[in-house]
Amino acid sequence: MSNEVEPTQIKLMYTDSLKDAVKALESAAELGLGIEINSEYHPTPGDGDSQSLWWKIALFDEVPETDPDAED
């Protein structure tokens, strides 16, 4: 049996601004929320051959008590 804690995702958002991603990180820390930020490439609207960098930001209800990536 694992004692791993799985937080509940409460918000999912995308932004193309690194400044907004940093602000989300700072806000999550102030509020005690868990956060996961990943970079993704998406097609640029109106230009089928290029892609834009976007930040995928997921907020979680609390910071887990144990690290889900840690090995037992």
CSV table of N, CA and C in Angstrom, one decimal:
chain,number,residue,atom,x,y,z
A,1,MET,N,0.8,-1.2,0.0
A,1,MET,CA,0.0,0.0,0.0
A,1,MET,C,0.9,1.2,0.0
A,2,SER,N,0.6,2.2,-0.8
A,2,SER,CA,1.3,3.4,-1.0
A,2,SER,C,0.8,4.5,-0.1
A,3,ASN,N,1.6,5.3,0.5
A,3,ASN,CA,1.2,6.5,1.3
A,3,ASN,C,1.2,7.7,0.4
A,4,GLU,N,1.2,7.6,-0.9
A,4,GLU,CA,1.3,8.7,-1.8
A,4,GLU,C,0.0,9.5,-1.7
A,5,VAL,N,0.2,10.8,-1.6
A,5,VAL,CA,-1.0,11.7,-1.6
A,5,VAL,C,-1.2,12.3,-3.0
A,6,GLU,N,-2.4,12.2,-3.5
A,6,GLU,CA,-2.7,12.8,-4.8
A,6,GLU,C,-3.6,14.0,-4.6
A,7,PRO,N,-3.1,15.2,-4.9
A,7,PRO,CA,-3.9,16.4,-4.8
A,7,PRO,C,-4.9,16.5,-5.9
A,8,THR,N,-6.0,17.2,-5.7
A,8,THR,CA,-7.0,17.4,-6.7
A,8,THR,C,-6.7,18.7,-7.5
A,9,GLN,N,-6.7,18.5,-8.9
A,9,GLN,CA,-6.5,19.6,-9.8
A,9,GLN,C,-7.7,20.5,-9.7
A,10,ILE,N,-7.5,21.8,-9.4
A,10,ILE,CA,-8.6,22.8,-9.3
A,10,ILE,C,-8.7,23.8,-10.5
A,11,LYS,N,-7.6,23.9,-11.3
A,11,LYS,CA,-7.6,24.9,-12.4
A,11,LYS,C,-6.6,24.4,-13.4
A,12,LEU,N,-6.9,24.5,-14.7
A,12,LEU,CA,-6.0,24.3,-15.8
A,12,LEU,C,-6.1,25.5,-16.7
A,13,MET,N,-4.9,26.0,-17.0
A,13,MET,CA,-4.9,27.2,-17.9
A,13,MET,C,-3.7,27.2,-18.8
A,14,TYR,N,-3.8,27.9,-19.9
A,14,TYR,CA,-2.7,28.0,-20.8
A,14,TYR,C,-2.4,29.5,-21.0
A,15,THR,N,-1.1,29.8,-21.2
A,15,THR,CA,-0.7,31.2,-21.5
A,15,THR,C,0.5,31.2,-22.4
A,16,ASP,N,0.7,32.2,-23.2
A,16,ASP,CA,1.9,32.3,-24.0
A,16,ASP,C,2.9,33.3,-23.5
A,17,SER,N,2.6,33.7,-22.2
A,17,SER,CA,3.5,34.7,-21.6
A,17,SER,C,4.3,34.0,-20.4
A,18,LEU,N,5.6,34.1,-20.5
A,18,LEU,CA,6.4,33.6,-19.4
A,18,LEU,C,6.1,34.4,-18.1
A,19,LYS,N,5.9,35.7,-18.3
A,19,LYS,CA,5.6,36.6,-17.1
A,19,LYS,C,4.4,36.1,-16.4
A,20,ASP,N,3.3,35.7,-17.1
A,20,ASP,CA,2.1,35.1,-16.5
A,20,ASP,C,2.4,33.8,-15.8
A,21,ALA,N,3.2,33.0,-16.4
A,21,ALA,CA,3.6,31.7,-15.8
A,21,ALA,C,4.3,31.9,-14.4
A,22,VAL,N,5.2,32.8,-14.4
A,22,VAL,CA,6.0,33.2,-13.2
A,22,VAL,C,5.0,33.7,-12.1
A,23,LYS,N,4.1,34.6,-12.6
A,23,LYS,CA,3.1,35.1,-11.6
A,23,LYS,C,2.3,34.0,-11.0
A,24,ALA,N,1.8,33.1,-11.8
A,24,ALA,CA,1.1,31.9,-11.3
A,24,ALA,C,1.9,31.1,-10.3
A,25,LEU,N,3.1,30.9,-10.6
A,25,LEU,CA,4.0,30.2,-9.6
A,25,LEU,C,4.1,30.9,-8.3
A,26,GLU,N,4.3,32.2,-8.4
A,26,GLU,CA,4.4,33.0,-7.1
A,26,GLU,C,3.1,33.0,-6.4
A,27,SER,N,2.0,33.2,-7.1
A,27,SER,CA,0.7,33.2,-6.4
A,27,SER,C,0.4,31.9,-5.8
A,28,ALA,N,0.7,30.8,-6.4
A,28,ALA,CA,0.5,29.4,-5.9
A,28,ALA,C,1.3,29.3,-4.6
A,29,ALA,N,2.5,29.7,-4.6
A,29,ALA,CA,3.3,29.6,-3.4
A,29,ALA,C,2.7,30.4,-2.2
A,30,GLU,N,2.2,31.6,-2.5
A,30,GLU,CA,1.6,32.5,-1.5
A,30,GLU,C,0.3,31.9,-0.9
A,31,LEU,N,-0.4,31.2,-1.8
A,31,LEU,CA,-1.7,30.6,-1.4
A,31,LEU,C,-1.6,29.2,-0.8
A,32,GLY,N,-0.4,28.6,-0.9
A,32,GLY,CA,-0.2,27.2,-0.4
A,32,GLY,C,-0.8,26.2,-1.4
A,33,LEU,N,-0.9,26.5,-2.7
A,33,LEU,CA,-1.4,25.6,-3.6
A,33,LEU,C,-0.3,24.8,-4.3
A,34,GLY,N,-0.6,23.6,-4.8
A,34,GLY,CA,0.4,22.9,-5.6
A,34,GLY,C,0.3,23.4,-7.0
A,35,ILE,N,1.4,23.4,-7.8
A,35,ILE,CA,1.4,23.9,-9.2
A,35,ILE,C,2.3,23.0,-10.0
A,36,GLU,N,1.9,22.8,-11.3
A,36,GLU,CA,2.7,22.1,-12.3
A,36,GLU,C,2.7,23.0,-13.5
A,37,ILE,N,3.9,23.3,-14.0
A,37,ILE,CA,4.0,24.1,-15.2
A,37,ILE,C,4.8,23.3,-16.3
A,38,ASN,N,4.3,23.2,-17.5
A,38,ASN,CA,4.9,22.5,-18.6
A,38,ASN,C,4.9,23.5,-19.8
A,39,SER,N,5.9,23.4,-20.6
A,39,SER,CA,5.9,24.1,-21.9
A,39,SER,C,5.4,23.2,-23.0
A,40,GLU,N,4.6,23.7,-23.9
A,40,GLU,CA,4.1,23.0,-25.0
A,40,GLU,C,4.1,23.8,-26.3
A,41,TYR,N,4.3,23.2,-27.4
A,41,TYR,CA,4.2,23.9,-28.7
A,41,TYR,C,2.8,23.7,-29.3
A,42,HIS,N,2.2,24.7,-29.8
A,42,HIS,CA,0.9,24.6,-30.4
A,42,HIS,C,0.9,25.4,-31.8
A,43,PRO,N,0.2,24.9,-32.8
A,43,PRO,CA,0.2,25.6,-34.0
A,43,PRO,C,-0.2,27.1,-33.9
A,44,THR,N,0.5,27.9,-34.6
A,44,THR,CA,0.1,29.4,-34.6
A,44,THR,C,-1.1,29.6,-35.4
A,45,PRO,N,-2.1,30.2,-34.9
A,45,PRO,CA,-3.3,30.5,-35.7
A,45,PRO,C,-3.0,31.3,-36.9
A,46,GLY,N,-3.5,30.9,-38.0
A,46,GLY,CA,-3.4,31.6,-39.3
A,46,GLY,C,-2.1,31.3,-40.0
A,47,ASP,N,-1.2,30.5,-39.4
A,47,ASP,CA,0.1,30.1,-40.0
A,47,ASP,C,0.3,28.6,-39.8
A,48,GLY,N,-0.1,27.8,-40.7
A,48,GLY,CA,-0.1,26.4,-40.6
A,48,GLY,C,1.3,25.8,-40.4
A,49,ASP,N,2.4,26.5,-40.8
A,49,ASP,CA,3.7,26.0,-40.8
A,49,ASP,C,4.5,26.3,-39.5
A,50,SER,N,4.0,27.2,-38.7
A,50,SER,CA,4.8,27.6,-37.5
A,50,SER,C,4.1,27.2,-36.2
A,51,GLN,N,4.8,27.1,-35.1
A,51,GLN,CA,4.3,26.8,-33.8
A,51,GLN,C,4.7,27.9,-32.8
A,52,SER,N,3.9,28.0,-31.8
A,52,SER,CA,4.2,29.0,-30.7
A,52,SER,C,4.3,28.2,-29.4
A,53,LEU,N,5.2,28.8,-28.5
A,53,LEU,CA,5.4,28.2,-27.2
A,53,LEU,C,4.3,28.6,-26.3
A,54,TRP,N,3.7,27.7,-25.6
A,54,TRP,CA,2.7,28.0,-24.6
A,54,TRP,C,3.0,27.3,-23.3
A,55,TRP,N,2.6,27.9,-22.2
A,55,TRP,CA,2.8,27.3,-20.9
A,55,TRP,C,1.5,26.7,-20.4
A,56,LYS,N,1.5,25.5,-20.0
A,56,LYS,CA,0.3,24.8,-19.4
A,56,LYS,C,0.5,24.8,-17.9
A,57,ILE,N,-0.5,25.4,-17.2
A,57,ILE,CA,-0.4,25.6,-15.8
A,57,ILE,C,-1.5,24.9,-15.1
A,58,ALA,N,-1.2,24.0,-14.2
A,58,ALA,CA,-2.3,23.2,-13.5
A,58,ALA,C,-2.1,23.6,-12.0
A,59,LEU,N,-3.2,24.0,-11.4
A,59,LEU,CA,-3.2,24.3,-9.9
A,59,LEU,C,-3.9,23.2,-9.2
A,60,PHE,N,-3.3,22.9,-8.0
A,60,PHE,CA,-3.9,21.8,-7.2
A,60,PHE,C,-4.3,22.3,-5.8
A,61,ASP,N,-5.2,21.6,-5.2
A,61,ASP,CA,-5.8,22.1,-3.9
A,61,ASP,C,-4.8,22.2,-2.8
A,62,GLU,N,-3.8,21.5,-2.8
A,62,GLU,CA,-2.8,21.6,-1.7
A,62,GLU,C,-1.5,20.9,-2.1
A,63,VAL,N,-0.5,21.3,-1.4
A,63,VAL,CA,0.8,20.7,-1.7
A,63,VAL,C,0.9,19.3,-1.1
A,64,PRO,N,1.2,18.3,-1.8
A,64,PRO,CA,1.2,16.9,-1.2
A,64,PRO,C,2.2,16.8,-0.1
A,65,GLU,N,1.9,16.0,0.9
A,65,GLU,CA,2.8,15.8,2.0
A,65,GLU,C,4.0,14.9,1.6
A,66,THR,N,3.8,14.0,0.6
A,66,THR,CA,4.9,13.2,0.2
A,66,THR,C,5.1,13.6,-1.3
A,67,ASP,N,6.4,13.4,-1.8
A,67,ASP,CA,6.7,13.7,-3.2
A,67,ASP,C,6.3,12.5,-4.0
A,68,PRO,N,5.3,12.7,-4.9
A,68,PRO,CA,4.8,11.5,-5.7
A,68,PRO,C,5.9,11.0,-6.7
A,69,ASP,N,7.0,11.7,-6.9
A,69,ASP,CA,8.0,11.3,-7.8
A,69,ASP,C,9.2,10.6,-7.0
A,70,ALA,N,9.1,10.6,-5.7
A,70,ALA,CA,10.2,10.0,-4.9
A,70,ALA,C,10.0,8.5,-4.9
A,71,GLU,N,11.2,7.8,-4.9
A,71,GLU,CA,11.1,6.4,-4.9
A,71,GLU,C,11.1,5.9,-3.4
A,72,ASP,N,10.3,4.9,-3.2
A,72,ASP,CA,10.2,4.3,-1.8
A,72,ASP,C,11.4,3.6,-1.4
